[in-house]
Short mmCIF file of C-alpha atoms in Angstrom, two decimals:
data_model
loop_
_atom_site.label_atom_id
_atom_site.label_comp_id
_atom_site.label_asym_id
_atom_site.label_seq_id
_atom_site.Cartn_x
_atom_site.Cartn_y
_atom_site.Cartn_z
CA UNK A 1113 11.82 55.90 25.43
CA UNK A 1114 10.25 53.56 23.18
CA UNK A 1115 7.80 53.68 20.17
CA UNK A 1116 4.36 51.55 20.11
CA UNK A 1117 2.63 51.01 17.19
CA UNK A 1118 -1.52 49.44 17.39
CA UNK A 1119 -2.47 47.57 13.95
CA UNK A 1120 -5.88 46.97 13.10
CA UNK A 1121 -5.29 43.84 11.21
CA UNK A 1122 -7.61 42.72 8.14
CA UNK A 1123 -10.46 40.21 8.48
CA UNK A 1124 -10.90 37.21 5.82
CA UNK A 1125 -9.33 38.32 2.33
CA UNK A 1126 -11.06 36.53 -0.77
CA UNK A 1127 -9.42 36.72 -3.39
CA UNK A 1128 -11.39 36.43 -6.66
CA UNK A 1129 -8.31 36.10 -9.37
CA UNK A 1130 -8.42 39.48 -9.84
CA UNK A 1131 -8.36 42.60 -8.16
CA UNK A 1132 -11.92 42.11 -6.12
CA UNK A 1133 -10.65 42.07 -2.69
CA UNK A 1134 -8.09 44.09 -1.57
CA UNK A 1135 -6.36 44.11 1.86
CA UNK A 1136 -6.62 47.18 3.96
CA UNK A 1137 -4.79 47.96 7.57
CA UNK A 1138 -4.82 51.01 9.19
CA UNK A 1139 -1.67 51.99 11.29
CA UNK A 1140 -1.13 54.11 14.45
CA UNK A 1141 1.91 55.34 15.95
CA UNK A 1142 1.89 56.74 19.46
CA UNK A 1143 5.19 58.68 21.02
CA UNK A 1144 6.14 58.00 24.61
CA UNK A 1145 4.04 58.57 27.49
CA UNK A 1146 3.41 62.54 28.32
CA UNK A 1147 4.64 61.88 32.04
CA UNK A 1148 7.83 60.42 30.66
CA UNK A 1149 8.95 64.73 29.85
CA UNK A 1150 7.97 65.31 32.95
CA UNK A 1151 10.12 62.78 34.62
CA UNK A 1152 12.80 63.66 31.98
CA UNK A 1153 12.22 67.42 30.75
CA UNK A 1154 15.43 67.04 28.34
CA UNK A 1155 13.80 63.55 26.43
CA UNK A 1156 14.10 63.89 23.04
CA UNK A 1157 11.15 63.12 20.45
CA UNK A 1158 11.55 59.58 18.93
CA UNK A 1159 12.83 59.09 15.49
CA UNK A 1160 11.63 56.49 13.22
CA UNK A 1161 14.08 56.15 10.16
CA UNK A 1162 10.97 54.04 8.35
CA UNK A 1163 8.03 51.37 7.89
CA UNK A 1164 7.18 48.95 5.28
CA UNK A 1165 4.60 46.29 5.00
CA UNK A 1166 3.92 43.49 2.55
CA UNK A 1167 1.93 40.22 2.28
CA UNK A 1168 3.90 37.16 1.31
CA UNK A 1169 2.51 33.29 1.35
CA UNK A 1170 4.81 30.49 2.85
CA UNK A 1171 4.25 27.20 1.19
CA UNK A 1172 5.41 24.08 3.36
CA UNK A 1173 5.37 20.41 2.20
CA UNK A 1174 5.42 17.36 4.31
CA UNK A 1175 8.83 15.28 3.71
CA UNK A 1176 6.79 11.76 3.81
CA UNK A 1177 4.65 12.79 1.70
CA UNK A 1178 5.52 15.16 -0.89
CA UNK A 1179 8.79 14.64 -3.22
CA UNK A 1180 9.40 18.28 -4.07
CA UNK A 1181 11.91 18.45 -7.15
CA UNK A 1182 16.28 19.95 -5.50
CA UNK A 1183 16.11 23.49 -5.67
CA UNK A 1184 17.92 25.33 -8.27
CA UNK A 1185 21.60 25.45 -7.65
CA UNK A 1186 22.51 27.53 -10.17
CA UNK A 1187 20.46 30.39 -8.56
CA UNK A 1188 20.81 30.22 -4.79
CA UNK A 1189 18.95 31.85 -2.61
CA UNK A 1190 20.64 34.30 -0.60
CA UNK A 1191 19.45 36.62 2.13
CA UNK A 1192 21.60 39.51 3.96
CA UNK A 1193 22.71 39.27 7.24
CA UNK A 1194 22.53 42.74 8.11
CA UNK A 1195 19.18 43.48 10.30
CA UNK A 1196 18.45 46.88 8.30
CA UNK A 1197 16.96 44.94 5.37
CA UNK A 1198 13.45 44.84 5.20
CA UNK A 1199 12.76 40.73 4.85
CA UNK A 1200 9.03 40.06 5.56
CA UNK A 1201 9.33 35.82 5.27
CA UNK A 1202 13.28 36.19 7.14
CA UNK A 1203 13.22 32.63 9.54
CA UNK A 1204 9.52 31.77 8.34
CA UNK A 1205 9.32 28.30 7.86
CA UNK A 1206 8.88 27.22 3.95
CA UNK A 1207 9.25 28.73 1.08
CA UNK A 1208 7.99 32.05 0.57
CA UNK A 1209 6.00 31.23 -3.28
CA UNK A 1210 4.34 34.85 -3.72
CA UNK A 1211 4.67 38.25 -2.77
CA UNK A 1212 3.53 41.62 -2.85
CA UNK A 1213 5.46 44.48 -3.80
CA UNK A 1214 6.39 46.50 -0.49
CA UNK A 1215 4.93 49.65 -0.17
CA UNK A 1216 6.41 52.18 2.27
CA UNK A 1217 4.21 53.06 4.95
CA UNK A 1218 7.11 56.64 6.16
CA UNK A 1219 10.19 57.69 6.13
CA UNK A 1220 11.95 59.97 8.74
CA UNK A 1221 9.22 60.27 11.11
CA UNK A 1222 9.36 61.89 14.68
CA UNK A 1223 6.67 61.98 17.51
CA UNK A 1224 6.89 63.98 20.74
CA UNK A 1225 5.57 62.82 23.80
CA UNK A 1226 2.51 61.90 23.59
CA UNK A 1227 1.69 62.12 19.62
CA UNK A 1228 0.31 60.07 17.28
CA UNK A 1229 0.37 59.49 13.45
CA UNK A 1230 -2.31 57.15 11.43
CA UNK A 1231 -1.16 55.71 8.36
CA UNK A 1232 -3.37 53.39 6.52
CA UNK A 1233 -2.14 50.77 3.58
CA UNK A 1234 -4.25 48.73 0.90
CA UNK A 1235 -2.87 45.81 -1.20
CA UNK A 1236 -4.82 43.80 -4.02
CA UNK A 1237 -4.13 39.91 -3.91
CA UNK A 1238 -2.38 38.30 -6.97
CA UNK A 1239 -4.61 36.07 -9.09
CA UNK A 1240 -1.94 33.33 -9.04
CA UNK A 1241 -2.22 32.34 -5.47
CA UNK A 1242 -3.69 29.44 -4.05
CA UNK A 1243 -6.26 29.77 -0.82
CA UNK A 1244 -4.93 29.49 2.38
CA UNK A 1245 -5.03 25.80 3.65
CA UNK A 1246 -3.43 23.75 6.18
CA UNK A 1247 -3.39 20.09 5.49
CA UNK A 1248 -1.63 16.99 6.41
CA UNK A 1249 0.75 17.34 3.26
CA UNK A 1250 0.82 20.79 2.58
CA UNK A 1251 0.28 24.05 3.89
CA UNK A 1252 -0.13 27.34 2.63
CA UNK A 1253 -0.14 29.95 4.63
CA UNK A 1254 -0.62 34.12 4.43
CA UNK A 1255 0.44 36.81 6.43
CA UNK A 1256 0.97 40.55 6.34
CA UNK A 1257 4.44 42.01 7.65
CA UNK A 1258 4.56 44.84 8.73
CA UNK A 1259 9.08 46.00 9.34
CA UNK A 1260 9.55 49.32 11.86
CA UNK A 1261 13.18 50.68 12.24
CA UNK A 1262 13.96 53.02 14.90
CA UNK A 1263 17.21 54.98 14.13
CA UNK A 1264 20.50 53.04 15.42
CA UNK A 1265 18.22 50.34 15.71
CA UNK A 1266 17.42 46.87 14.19
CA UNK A 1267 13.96 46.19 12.53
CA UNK A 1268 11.11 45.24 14.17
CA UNK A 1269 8.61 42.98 12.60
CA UNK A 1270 4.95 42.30 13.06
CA UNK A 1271 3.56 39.80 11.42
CA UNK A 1272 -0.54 39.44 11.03
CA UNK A 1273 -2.06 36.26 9.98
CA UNK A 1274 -4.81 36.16 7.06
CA UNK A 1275 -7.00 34.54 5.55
CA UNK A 1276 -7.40 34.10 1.88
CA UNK A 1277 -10.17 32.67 -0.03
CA UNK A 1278 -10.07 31.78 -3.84
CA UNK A 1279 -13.12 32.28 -6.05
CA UNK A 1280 -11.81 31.31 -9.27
CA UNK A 1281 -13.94 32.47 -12.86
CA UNK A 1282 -12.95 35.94 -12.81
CA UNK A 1283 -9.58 36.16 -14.96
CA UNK A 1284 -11.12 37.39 -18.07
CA UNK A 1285 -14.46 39.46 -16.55
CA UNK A 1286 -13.94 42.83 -17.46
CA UNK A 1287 -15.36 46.48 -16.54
CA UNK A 1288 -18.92 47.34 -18.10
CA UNK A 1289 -17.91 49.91 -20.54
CA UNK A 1290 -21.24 51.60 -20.14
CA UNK A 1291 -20.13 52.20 -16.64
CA UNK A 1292 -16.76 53.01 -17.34
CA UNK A 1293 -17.73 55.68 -19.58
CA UNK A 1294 -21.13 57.15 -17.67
CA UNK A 1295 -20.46 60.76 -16.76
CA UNK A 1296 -19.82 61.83 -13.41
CA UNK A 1297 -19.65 65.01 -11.68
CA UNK A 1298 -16.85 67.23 -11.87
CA UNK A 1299 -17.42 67.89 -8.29
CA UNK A 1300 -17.09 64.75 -6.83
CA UNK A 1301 -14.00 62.57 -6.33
CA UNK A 1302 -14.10 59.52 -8.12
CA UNK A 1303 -12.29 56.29 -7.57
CA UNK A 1304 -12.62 53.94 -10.49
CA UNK A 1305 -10.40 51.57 -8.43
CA UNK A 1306 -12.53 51.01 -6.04
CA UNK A 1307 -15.46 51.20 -8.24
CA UNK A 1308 -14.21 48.13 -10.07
CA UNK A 1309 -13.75 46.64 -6.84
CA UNK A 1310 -17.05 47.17 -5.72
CA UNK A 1311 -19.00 46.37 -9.08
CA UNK A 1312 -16.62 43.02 -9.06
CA UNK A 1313 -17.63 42.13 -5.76
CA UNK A 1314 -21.18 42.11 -6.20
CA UNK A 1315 -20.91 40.10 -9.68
CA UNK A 1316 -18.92 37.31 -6.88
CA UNK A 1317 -21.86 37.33 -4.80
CA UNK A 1318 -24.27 37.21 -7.67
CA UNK A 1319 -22.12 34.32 -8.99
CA UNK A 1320 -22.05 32.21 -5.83
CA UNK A 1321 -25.65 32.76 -4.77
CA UNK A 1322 -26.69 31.31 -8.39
CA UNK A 1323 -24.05 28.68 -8.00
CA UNK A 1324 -25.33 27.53 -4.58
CA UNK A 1325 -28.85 28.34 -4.47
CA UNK A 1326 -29.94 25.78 -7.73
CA UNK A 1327 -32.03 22.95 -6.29
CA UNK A 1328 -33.31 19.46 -8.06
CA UNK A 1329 -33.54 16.51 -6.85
CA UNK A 1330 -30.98 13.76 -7.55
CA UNK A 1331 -31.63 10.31 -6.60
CA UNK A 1332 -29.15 7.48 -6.68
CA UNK A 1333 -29.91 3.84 -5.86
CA UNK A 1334 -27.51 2.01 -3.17
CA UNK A 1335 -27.20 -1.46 -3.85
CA UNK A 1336 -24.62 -4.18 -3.49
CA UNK A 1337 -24.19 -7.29 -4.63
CA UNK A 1338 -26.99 -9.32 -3.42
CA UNK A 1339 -29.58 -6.39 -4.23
CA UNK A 1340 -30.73 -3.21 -3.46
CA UNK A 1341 -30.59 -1.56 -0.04
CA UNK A 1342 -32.52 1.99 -0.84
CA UNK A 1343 -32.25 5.25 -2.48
CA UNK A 1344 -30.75 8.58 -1.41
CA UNK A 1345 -31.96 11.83 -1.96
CA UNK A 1346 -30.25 14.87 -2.29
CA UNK A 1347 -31.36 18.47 -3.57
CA UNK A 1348 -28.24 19.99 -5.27
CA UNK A 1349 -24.16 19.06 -5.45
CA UNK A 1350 -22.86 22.43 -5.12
CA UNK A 1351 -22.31 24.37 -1.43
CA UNK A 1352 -20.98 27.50 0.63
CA UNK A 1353 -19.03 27.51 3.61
CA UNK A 1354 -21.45 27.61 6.48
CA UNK A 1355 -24.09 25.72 4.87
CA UNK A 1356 -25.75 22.33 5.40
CA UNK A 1357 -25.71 19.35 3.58
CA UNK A 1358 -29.25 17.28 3.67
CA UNK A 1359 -30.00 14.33 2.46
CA UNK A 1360 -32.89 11.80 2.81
CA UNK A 1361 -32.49 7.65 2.68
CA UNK A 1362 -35.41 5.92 2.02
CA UNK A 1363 -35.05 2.08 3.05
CA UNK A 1364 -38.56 1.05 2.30
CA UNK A 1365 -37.76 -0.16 -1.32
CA UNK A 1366 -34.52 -2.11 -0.36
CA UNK A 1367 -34.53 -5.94 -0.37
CA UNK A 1368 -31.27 -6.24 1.59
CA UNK A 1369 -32.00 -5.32 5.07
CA UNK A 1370 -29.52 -2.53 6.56
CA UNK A 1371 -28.82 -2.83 10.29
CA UNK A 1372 -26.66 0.27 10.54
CA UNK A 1373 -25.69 3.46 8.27
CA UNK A 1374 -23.15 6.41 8.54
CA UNK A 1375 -22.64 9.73 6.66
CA UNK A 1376 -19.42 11.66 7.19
CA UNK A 1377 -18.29 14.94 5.07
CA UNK A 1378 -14.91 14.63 4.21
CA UNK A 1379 -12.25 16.38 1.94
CA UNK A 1380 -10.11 14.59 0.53
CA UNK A 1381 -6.20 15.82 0.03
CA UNK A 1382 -4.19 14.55 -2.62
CA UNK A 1383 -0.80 14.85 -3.80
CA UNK A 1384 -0.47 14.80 -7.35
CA UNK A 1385 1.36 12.16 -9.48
CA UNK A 1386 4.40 13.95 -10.00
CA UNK A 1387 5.09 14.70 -6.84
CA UNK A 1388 3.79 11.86 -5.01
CA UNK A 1389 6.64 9.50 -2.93
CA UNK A 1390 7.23 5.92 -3.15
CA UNK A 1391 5.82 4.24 -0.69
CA UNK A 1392 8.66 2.16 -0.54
CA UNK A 1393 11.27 5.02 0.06
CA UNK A 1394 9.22 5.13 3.92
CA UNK A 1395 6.78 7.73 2.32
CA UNK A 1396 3.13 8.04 3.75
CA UNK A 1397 0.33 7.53 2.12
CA UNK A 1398 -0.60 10.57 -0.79
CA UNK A 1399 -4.11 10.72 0.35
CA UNK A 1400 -5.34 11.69 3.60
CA UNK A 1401 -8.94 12.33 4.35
CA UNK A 1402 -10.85 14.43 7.11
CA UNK A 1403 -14.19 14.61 8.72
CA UNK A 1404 -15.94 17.23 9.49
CA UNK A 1405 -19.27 16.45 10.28
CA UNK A 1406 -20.68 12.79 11.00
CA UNK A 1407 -23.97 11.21 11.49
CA UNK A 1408 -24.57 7.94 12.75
CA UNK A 1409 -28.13 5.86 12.96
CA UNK A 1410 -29.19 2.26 13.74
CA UNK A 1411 -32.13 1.88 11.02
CA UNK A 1412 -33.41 -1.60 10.93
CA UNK A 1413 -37.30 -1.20 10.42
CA UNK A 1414 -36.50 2.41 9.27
CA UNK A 1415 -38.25 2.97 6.16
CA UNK A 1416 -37.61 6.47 5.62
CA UNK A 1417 -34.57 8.68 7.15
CA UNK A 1418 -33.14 12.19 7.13
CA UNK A 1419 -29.75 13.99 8.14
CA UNK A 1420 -28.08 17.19 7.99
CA UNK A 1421 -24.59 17.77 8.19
CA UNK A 1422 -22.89 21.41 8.75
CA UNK A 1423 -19.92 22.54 6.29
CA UNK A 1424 -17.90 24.65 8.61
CA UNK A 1425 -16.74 28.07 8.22
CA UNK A 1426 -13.08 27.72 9.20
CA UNK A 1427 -12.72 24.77 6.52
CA UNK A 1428 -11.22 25.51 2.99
CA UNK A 1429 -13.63 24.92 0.04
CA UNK A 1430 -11.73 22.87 -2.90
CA UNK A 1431 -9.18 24.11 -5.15
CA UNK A 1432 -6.16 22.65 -6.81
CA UNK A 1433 -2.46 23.64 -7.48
CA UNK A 1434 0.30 22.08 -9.07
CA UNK A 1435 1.14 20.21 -6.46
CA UNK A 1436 -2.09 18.78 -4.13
CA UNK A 1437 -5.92 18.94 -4.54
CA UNK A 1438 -8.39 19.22 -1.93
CA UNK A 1439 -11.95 17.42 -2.93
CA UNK A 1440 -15.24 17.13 -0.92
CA UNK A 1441 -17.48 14.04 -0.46
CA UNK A 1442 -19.59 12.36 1.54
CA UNK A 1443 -18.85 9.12 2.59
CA UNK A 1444 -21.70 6.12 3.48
CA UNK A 1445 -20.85 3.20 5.12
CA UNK A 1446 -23.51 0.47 5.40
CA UNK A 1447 -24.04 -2.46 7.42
CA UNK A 1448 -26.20 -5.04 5.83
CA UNK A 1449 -27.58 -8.43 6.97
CA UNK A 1450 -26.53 -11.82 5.40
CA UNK A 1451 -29.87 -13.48 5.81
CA UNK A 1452 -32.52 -12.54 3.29
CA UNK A 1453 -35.82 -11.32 4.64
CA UNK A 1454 -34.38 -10.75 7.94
CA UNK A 1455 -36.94 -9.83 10.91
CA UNK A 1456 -36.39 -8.96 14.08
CA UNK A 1457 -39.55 -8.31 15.82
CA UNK A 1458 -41.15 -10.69 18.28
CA UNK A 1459 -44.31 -12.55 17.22
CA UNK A 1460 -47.56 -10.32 17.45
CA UNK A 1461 -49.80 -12.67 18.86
CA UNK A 1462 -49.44 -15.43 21.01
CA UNK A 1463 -52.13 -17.89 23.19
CA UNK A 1464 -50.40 -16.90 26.37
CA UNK A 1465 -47.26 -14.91 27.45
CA UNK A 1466 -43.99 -15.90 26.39
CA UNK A 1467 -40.28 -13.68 26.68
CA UNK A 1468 -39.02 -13.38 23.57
CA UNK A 1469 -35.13 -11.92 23.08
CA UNK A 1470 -33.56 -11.20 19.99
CA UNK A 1471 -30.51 -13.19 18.42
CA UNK A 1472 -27.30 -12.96 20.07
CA UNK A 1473 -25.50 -12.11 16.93
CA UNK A 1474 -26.38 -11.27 13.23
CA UNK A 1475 -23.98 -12.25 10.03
CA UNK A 1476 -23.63 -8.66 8.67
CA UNK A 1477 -21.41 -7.56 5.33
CA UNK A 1478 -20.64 -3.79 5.29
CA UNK A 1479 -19.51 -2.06 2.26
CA UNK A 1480 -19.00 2.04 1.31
CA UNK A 1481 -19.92 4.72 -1.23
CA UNK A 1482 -18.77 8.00 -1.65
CA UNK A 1483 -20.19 10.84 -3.60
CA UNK A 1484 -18.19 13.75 -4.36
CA UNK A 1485 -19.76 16.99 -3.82
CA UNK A 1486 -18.07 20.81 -4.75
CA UNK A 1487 -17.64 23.37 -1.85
CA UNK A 1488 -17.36 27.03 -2.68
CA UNK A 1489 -16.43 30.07 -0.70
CA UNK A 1490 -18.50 32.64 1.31
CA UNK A 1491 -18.62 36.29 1.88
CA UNK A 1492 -15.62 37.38 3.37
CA UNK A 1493 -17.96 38.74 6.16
CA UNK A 1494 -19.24 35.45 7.07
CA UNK A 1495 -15.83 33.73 7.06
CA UNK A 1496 -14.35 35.99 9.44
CA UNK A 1497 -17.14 34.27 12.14
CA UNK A 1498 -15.48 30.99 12.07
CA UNK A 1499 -12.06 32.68 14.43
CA UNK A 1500 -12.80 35.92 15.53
CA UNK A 1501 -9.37 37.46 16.22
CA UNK A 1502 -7.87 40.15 17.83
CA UNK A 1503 -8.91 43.81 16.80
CA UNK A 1504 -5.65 45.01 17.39
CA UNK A 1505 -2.08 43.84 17.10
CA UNK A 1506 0.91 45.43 18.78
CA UNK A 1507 4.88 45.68 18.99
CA UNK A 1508 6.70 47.74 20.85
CA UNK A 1509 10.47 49.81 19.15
#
């Protein structure tokens, strides 16, 4: 007979830089089918020696990109062969950079035909870790393992993929000591654990909704070097995930005519100094950029334009380690025409009908412009929308 275990993985796990979001998983055990002792009246009752789970990030760097320092000799890093030992990150690709203690989930458990056990485990995030992200030179990466061993057996592993979002500002907030100290009834159980957690959770939400929801206009005028195209328009710098960036070009007030404009949102990766390879050791370049949203409009004659462009929910706002940033902007590129006072509209009125066609071709100069923006997080809630994933994970002993 055989052992299945269902596990109701976590959704989206923010983590705050302190002990706001923990990670929660409940775990069910169910013993062989009921018409298996029928079929075999002498089958014994299965017998699970023990489970463990623990979240561990893997951290992977691109070889042509990043120039990671030779790891420490003098230390190596030595795993045991033997398939009893619980090794969450054993033949994950990386390096495994942070870990949680494991926590035992049983030990010496047995289940008769057709019984079940529920266990359920919690974990708070460490403030140290980065957000999970996978880019074009790096890639960090979360999951929760969860190791079964049947007796006589070898370990089973499940491993469940998160999510983890990094609000940073918290490292020094501590508890109101007015609500530490209130007095509670001696009837009622009390978890200050989780009333920390909750009170720090709604200061995070307080905290990005006044972060995000400040609007004033900013104007900036686009020119370049023969004079001044227009002015853009934009109500506040700083986002969520989810929202929508809008903006507003007015073209009225140029004197160089523009034939052509785009707006992408990008981030922008970058690998920092230290570990950034020489080009000329075949390394690739230590900036990449991607776009997530674009908008594109032919605006000669436009006096006055508007676009919105969508941050998405599965992106990852901007954050740096030690080793690679990840920025947001948007980036304009504008085609202007060579010839000053440029018109290209046929004559209004004429003695008698004529076909009129517009030039053939146009001597244009384009240039760019990028202005950096900040994205934030959102509610763990809302993140979880962007990939929907299975309620349930499970592995058979």
């Amino acid at each position: 007979g055989s052992s299945t275990r269902a596990f109701h993985p976590p959704s989206c796990a923010p983590n705050s830089g302190s002990s706001l979001w923990t990670v929660v998983l409940t775990a069910r055990l169910l013993g062989p089918h009921p018409q298996a002792r029928l079929r075999h009246p002498s089958l014994p009752c299965e017998a699970l020696a023990w489970a463990s789970a623990q979240i561990h990030c893997q951290f992977h760097a691109s070889e042509s990109r990043v120039a990671l320092p030779p790891p420490d000799s003098s230390q190596p890093d030595v795993q045991p062969e033997s398939q009893t030992v619980f090794l969450p990150h054993r033949g994950e690709r990386g390096q495994c950079i942070l870990s949680t203690p494991p926590k035992i989930l049983f030990c010496d458990l047995r289940l008769d035909p057709g019984e079940s056990k529920s266990y359920s485990y919690s974990e708070v995030l460490p403030i140290e870790g980065p957000p999970s992200f996978r880019g074009q030179s790096v890639k960090y990466v979360y999951k929760l393992t969860i190791g079964c061993q049947r007796v006589n057996s070898p370990i089973t592993l499940l491993r469940v993929p998160l999510r983890v979002l990094v609000l940073t500002g918290f490292q020094d907030t501590r508890f109101p000591q007015d609500e530490a100290v209130a007095p509670s009834s001696p009837f009622l159980e009390e978890d200050e654990g989780g009333k920390k957690d909750s009170w720090l959770a709604e200061l995070a939400g307080e905290r990005l909704m006044a972060a995000t929801s400040c609007r004033s206009l900013h104007l900036y005028n686009i020119s370049d070097g023969r004079g001044k195209i227009g002015t853009f328009g934009i109500f506040k710098s700083v986002y969520r995930l989810g929202e929508d960036v809008v903006g507003t070009l007015n073209l009225g007030e140029g004197t160089v005519a523009c034939l052509q404009f785009s707006v992408s949102l990008q981030t922008e990766e970058r690998v920092q100094p230290e570990y950034q390879r020489r080009r000329g050791a075949g390394g690739a370049p230590s900036v990449s950029h991607v776009t997530h949203a674009r908008h594109q409009e032919s605006c000669l004659h436009t006096t006055r334009t508007s676009f919105s462009l969508p941050i998405p929910l599965s992106s990852t706002p901007g954050f740096c380690t030690a080793i690679v940033s990840l920025k947001w902007r948007l980036h304009f590129e504008f085609v202007t025409s060579r010839e000053p006072g440029l018109v290209l509209l046929p004559p209004m009125e004429q003695p008698e009908p004529v076909t009129w066609t517009g030039p053939e071709q146009v001597p244009v100069d384009t240039f760019s412009w990028d202005l950096p923006i900040k994205v934030l997080p959102t509610s763990p809630t809302l993140a979880s929308y962007a990939a929907p994933g299975p309620s349930t994970s499970t592995i058979t002993i």
